[in-house]
Amino acid sequence: MHVDRLLTTGDAVTGVEVTTGDETHTITADAVVLATGGFGANEKLLTRYRPELSGYRTTNQPGATGDGLQLARQVGAELVDMKQVQVHPTVQQDTDHAFLIGEAVRGEGAILVDRQGKRFVNELATRKVVTAAIEYLDEKGAYLIFDQSVRDRVKAIEFYDHVGLVTTGATLAELAEKIGFDAETLAATVTTWNTAVATKHDGAFGRTTGLDRELTQAPYFAIHVAPAVHYTMGGVRINAQTQVLREDGTPITGLFAAGEVAGGLHGNNRIGGNSIAETVVFGLQSVAKLG
Ligand SMILES: Cc1cc2nc3c(=O)[nH]c(=O)nc-3n(C[C@H](O)[C@H](O)[C@H](O)COP(=O)(O)OP(=O)(O)OC[C@H]3O[C@@H](n4cnc5c(N)ncnc54)[C@H](O)[C@@H]3O)c2cc1C
């Protein structure tokens, strides 16, 4: 079922027009809650607000089209923060599908290296900072490097390997050869990193978290990653009751929004993990306001 239009009576939203197959239906309601998600999969809309992201892949499902923004605009809603798009730094995208390689891999001890096999950033800086550092390399991405001890801590790696995203080396030298790195440089990088872990002092990049395990347990692994569009912080302006607002700040009667379709909550850099909380909290707020 696809929502094509919001129905109005006077200034109030009183339902939706939908299509299912070849049929069009109207559904009347006391109120409508927009929960249509973000627009990370709508390249046209993305590049209208962020032209430099043209051609980027996305971690989002194909339904993240931003339809809710269009629906809300048609009844006078204001859009906010539309230029604020979060780009995730570690996305494996060498196949038809873009796979987000979660922060847990770095959090449990993986490092990021450039094509020379050298670290170049605090891997656990914000997504924005790590993305910028990878872009600055201008090498079409970077490589996550980790060992069996990290793999043992992150069950998702089993899936990443199952779908062919992981390169394995029985030794660090074999891994270096398989991914086309200079073995001595990669070994030196890992040795320096292991010292940082042992002393809890990352003199090179100031990493202070994810320093729990040295990379010493064979086999060793690599995942090629690059930044991809992940989350759209912009959307329809709402108030604390999740009512959708016009440009003059007045609420549109009968229209609410919850989740990624709403803008203005996360500023310019959403902190990972709080979107699901947003969908639930603001969804409940809508229901509470509706009484
Ligand atoms: C790979 C990945 C990992 C993530 N990990 C986390 C995490 O660990 N923690 C966290 O908090 N967040 C995470 N996020 C972000 C979070 O998942 C999303 O922000 C959240 O799911 C958005 O929920 P939503 O209900 O607003 O929209 P969605 O879940 O996108 O749902 C919107 C639905 O509306 C449908 N729709 C759109 N337009 C129409 C229309 N016109 N008619 C009918 N239906 C329509 C869409 O098809 C979709 O089914 C992750 C996102 C991705 C992509």
XYZ file of C-alpha atoms and ligand atoms in Angstrom:
344
model
C 0.000 0.000 0.000
C 1.455 3.328 -1.052
C 0.355 6.639 0.472
C 0.058 9.174 -2.331
C -1.612 12.130 -0.687
C -2.829 13.509 2.597
C -6.523 14.373 2.715
C -7.567 17.635 4.300
C -10.751 19.212 5.567
C -10.144 22.913 5.851
C -6.688 23.240 7.450
C -6.837 19.855 9.156
C -5.404 16.554 7.915
C -8.199 13.999 7.942
C -6.845 10.947 6.146
C -4.788 9.568 3.283
C -5.232 8.538 -0.305
C -3.493 5.250 -1.063
C -2.904 2.905 -3.964
C -2.788 -0.864 -3.718
C -2.034 -2.463 -7.053
C -4.279 -0.703 -9.573
C -6.767 0.483 -6.988
C -6.973 3.846 -5.265
C -8.626 4.172 -1.859
C -9.212 6.916 0.651
C -8.870 6.272 4.349
C -10.306 8.853 6.685
C -8.913 9.292 10.174
C -8.887 11.669 13.129
C -5.161 12.148 12.579
C -2.243 10.870 10.500
C 1.200 9.973 11.888
C 3.915 10.178 9.256
C 6.428 7.372 9.836
C 7.842 7.120 6.341
C 11.540 7.219 7.265
C 14.354 9.266 5.792
C 15.441 9.989 2.233
C 18.822 8.248 2.130
C 17.724 6.125 -0.861
C 16.407 9.055 -2.902
C 19.418 10.175 -4.885
C 17.554 13.004 -6.578
C 16.469 14.534 -3.293
C 19.854 13.939 -1.683
C 21.748 15.661 -4.429
C 19.341 18.600 -4.404
C 20.489 19.346 -0.863
C 23.997 17.844 -0.966
C 25.244 17.806 -4.565
C 28.657 16.532 -3.489
C 27.024 13.254 -2.397
C 26.024 12.429 -5.964
C 27.016 8.855 -6.765
C 27.367 7.779 -3.136
C 25.943 4.400 -2.210
C 23.550 4.113 0.735
C 23.083 1.711 3.632
C 19.331 2.398 3.499
C 16.583 0.130 2.225
C 14.964 1.205 -1.083
C 11.860 2.534 0.723
C 13.815 5.412 2.260
C 12.520 7.738 -0.422
C 11.502 10.761 1.651
C 7.864 10.523 0.530
C 6.719 11.874 3.883
C 8.533 15.136 3.237
C 6.644 15.644 0.006
C 3.322 14.675 1.599
C 3.885 17.096 4.470
C 5.042 19.912 2.200
C 1.763 19.643 0.286
C -0.114 20.650 3.429
C 2.273 23.458 4.374
C 4.838 21.781 6.669
C 8.269 23.296 7.161
C 11.366 21.217 6.431
C 14.478 21.713 8.580
C 18.161 20.717 8.448
C 17.780 19.175 5.002
C 21.503 19.532 4.295
C 22.437 17.461 7.340
C 23.145 13.990 5.997
C 25.161 11.439 7.937
C 27.695 9.511 5.914
C 28.833 6.279 7.556
C 32.576 5.657 7.217
C 32.764 1.865 7.150
C 30.493 0.413 4.496
C 31.548 -2.562 2.367
C 30.300 -1.756 -1.107
C 32.315 -3.781 -3.584
C 29.228 -5.825 -4.503
C 25.700 -4.883 -5.628
C 24.712 -4.380 -2.020
C 26.142 -1.909 0.518
C 26.807 -3.569 3.891
C 27.310 -1.405 6.940
C 30.232 -2.750 8.967
C 29.157 -1.783 12.459
C 31.147 0.255 14.971
C 31.466 -2.881 17.120
C 34.311 -4.093 14.874
C 36.394 -1.009 15.627
C 35.104 -0.839 19.185
C 36.399 -4.343 19.876
C 39.831 -3.510 18.477
C 40.011 -3.275 14.680
C 42.196 -0.584 13.159
C 41.772 1.286 9.885
C 44.659 1.510 7.453
C 45.260 3.172 4.112
C 46.581 1.468 0.983
C 50.113 1.784 2.346
C 49.044 -0.248 5.377
C 49.339 2.717 7.750
C 46.825 4.029 10.257
C 45.537 7.503 9.505
C 42.833 8.380 12.067
C 41.446 7.653 15.507
C 39.119 4.894 14.328
C 36.588 5.689 17.057
C 36.273 9.400 16.395
C 32.800 10.470 15.229
C 31.406 9.123 11.957
C 31.871 12.561 10.476
C 35.568 12.728 11.387
C 36.380 9.170 10.286
C 34.492 9.685 7.010
C 36.428 12.901 6.328
C 39.732 11.133 7.030
C 38.893 8.320 4.583
C 37.783 10.807 1.915
C 41.002 12.751 2.410
C 43.032 9.647 1.510
C 41.418 9.768 -1.939
C 41.973 6.009 -2.285
C 38.351 4.830 -2.772
C 38.127 3.686 0.825
C 40.291 2.065 3.481
C 40.772 -1.314 5.164
C 39.640 -2.580 8.542
C 42.292 -4.917 9.954
C 41.635 -7.244 12.879
C 42.432 -10.660 14.296
C 40.605 -13.688 15.650
C 40.254 -12.120 19.118
C 38.183 -9.282 17.638
C 36.193 -11.732 15.527
C 35.368 -13.742 18.636
C 33.803 -10.620 20.155
C 31.645 -9.536 17.191
C 29.173 -12.115 15.964
C 28.250 -9.959 12.946
C 31.672 -10.749 11.470
C 30.486 -14.311 10.878
C 27.779 -12.863 8.636
C 30.180 -10.482 6.893
C 32.416 -13.462 6.126
C 29.485 -15.661 5.094
C 28.508 -13.153 2.383
C 32.078 -12.820 1.168
C 33.140 -9.457 2.568
C 36.140 -10.643 4.601
C 39.652 -11.454 3.407
C 41.506 -13.937 5.625
C 45.224 -14.550 6.099
C 46.724 -17.363 8.151
C 49.413 -14.846 9.064
C 49.581 -11.070 8.869
C 52.041 -11.430 5.987
C 49.616 -13.636 4.069
C 46.824 -11.145 4.660
C 49.042 -8.318 3.403
C 49.815 -10.272 0.251
C 46.141 -11.057 -0.400
C 45.070 -7.405 -0.173
C 48.102 -6.119 -2.048
C 49.884 -4.425 0.876
C 53.547 -4.235 1.749
C 53.876 -6.905 4.476
C 56.587 -5.106 6.442
C 54.631 -1.859 6.618
C 51.472 -3.613 7.790
C 53.466 -5.586 10.371
C 55.061 -2.370 11.668
C 51.631 -0.708 11.894
C 50.209 -3.614 13.880
C 53.264 -3.747 16.172
C 52.964 -0.030 16.939
C 49.237 -0.483 17.539
C 49.837 -3.407 19.883
C 52.218 -1.241 21.909
C 49.520 1.447 22.098
C 47.092 -1.167 23.427
C 49.606 -2.510 25.953
C 50.471 0.965 27.262
C 46.926 2.335 26.822
C 48.449 5.250 24.968
C 47.834 5.844 21.277
C 50.456 8.521 20.718
C 49.786 8.641 16.974
C 46.041 9.365 16.892
C 44.870 9.726 20.479
C 42.448 6.817 20.465
C 41.292 6.238 24.022
C 38.630 3.565 23.532
C 38.682 0.103 21.990
C 42.189 -0.439 23.387
C 41.327 -3.749 24.981
C 43.055 -6.353 22.865
C 46.271 -6.547 20.902
C 46.040 -7.896 17.369
C 48.121 -11.020 17.877
C 45.783 -13.977 17.402
C 45.892 -15.561 13.947
C 44.179 -15.723 11.578
C 44.045 -12.083 10.538
C 41.262 -10.401 8.602
C 40.624 -7.391 6.391
C 37.430 -5.715 5.157
C 37.550 -3.061 2.462
C 35.257 -0.182 3.425
C 34.265 3.213 2.108
C 31.814 5.925 3.206
C 28.129 5.729 2.219
C 24.997 7.762 2.946
C 23.460 6.437 6.139
C 20.996 8.770 7.833
C 19.164 11.969 6.962
C 19.016 14.302 9.956
C 16.699 16.730 8.143
C 12.956 16.348 7.810
C 9.656 17.864 8.819
C 9.736 20.236 11.754
C 7.863 18.910 14.784
C 7.280 20.056 18.357
C 7.707 17.975 21.508
C 4.239 16.490 20.994
C 5.363 15.430 17.494
C 2.865 17.749 15.816
C 4.077 18.809 12.380
C 4.661 22.559 12.206
C 4.229 25.185 9.524
C 6.882 27.806 8.832
C 5.100 30.207 11.197
C 5.465 27.615 13.988
C 1.786 26.708 14.243
C 0.886 22.994 14.291
C -0.981 21.452 11.388
C -4.106 19.970 12.949
C -4.199 16.194 12.634
C -0.631 15.713 11.367
C 2.124 14.082 13.441
C 5.538 12.669 12.551
C 7.842 10.165 14.237
C 11.191 8.653 13.310
C 13.608 9.602 10.570
C 10.976 11.620 8.649
C 11.196 14.232 11.412
C 14.076 16.696 11.299
C 15.896 18.904 13.744
C 16.504 16.433 16.564
C 20.068 15.352 15.848
C 21.814 18.554 14.805
C 24.571 17.951 12.305
C 25.773 14.573 13.542
C 23.419 11.941 14.893
C 24.998 9.819 17.583
C 24.772 6.184 16.512
C 22.136 4.111 18.264
C 19.521 6.716 19.073
C 17.320 6.503 15.968
C 15.404 3.481 17.117
C 14.855 5.246 20.434
C 13.571 8.228 18.455
C 11.065 6.135 16.509
C 9.672 4.592 19.681
C 9.695 7.685 21.907
C 8.156 10.007 19.331
C 5.729 7.347 18.146
C 4.470 7.035 21.725
C 4.340 10.816 22.028
C 2.044 10.963 18.980
C -0.256 8.382 20.478
C -0.259 10.182 23.839
C -1.147 13.487 22.208
C -3.905 11.833 20.197
C -5.340 10.626 23.493
C 22.140 -0.593 8.150
C 21.510 0.287 9.207
C 21.836 0.098 10.530
C 21.275 0.914 11.509
N 21.590 0.687 12.818
C 20.971 1.427 13.767
C 21.216 1.138 15.149
O 21.981 0.244 15.498
N 20.574 1.913 16.054
C 19.725 2.935 15.717
O 19.167 3.593 16.576
N 19.500 3.211 14.406
C 20.080 2.485 13.440
N 19.841 2.777 12.133
C 18.895 3.857 11.803
C 17.480 3.391 12.005
O 17.353 2.029 11.598
C 16.490 4.235 11.170
O 16.701 5.592 11.413
C 15.078 3.851 11.585
O 14.827 2.476 11.310
C 14.067 4.692 10.838
O 12.802 4.220 11.230
P 11.500 4.872 10.662
O 10.364 4.097 11.269
O 11.526 6.346 10.815
O 11.563 4.591 9.079
P 11.726 3.205 8.304
O 12.131 2.098 9.217
O 12.577 3.524 7.117
O 10.257 2.877 7.843
C 9.581 3.709 6.943
C 8.637 2.834 6.143
O 7.725 3.677 5.421
C 7.610 3.172 4.110
N 7.164 4.246 3.219
C 7.886 5.303 2.760
N 7.121 6.070 1.948
C 5.876 5.490 1.894
C 4.661 5.802 1.223
N 4.523 6.875 0.453
N 3.604 4.969 1.391
C 3.694 3.872 2.191
N 4.831 3.527 2.856
C 5.908 4.325 2.709
C 9.005 2.655 3.786
O 8.951 1.746 2.713
C 9.364 1.982 5.097
O 8.869 0.679 5.173
C 20.390 1.960 11.142
C 20.073 2.174 9.805
C 20.620 1.333 8.840
C 20.254 1.577 7.398
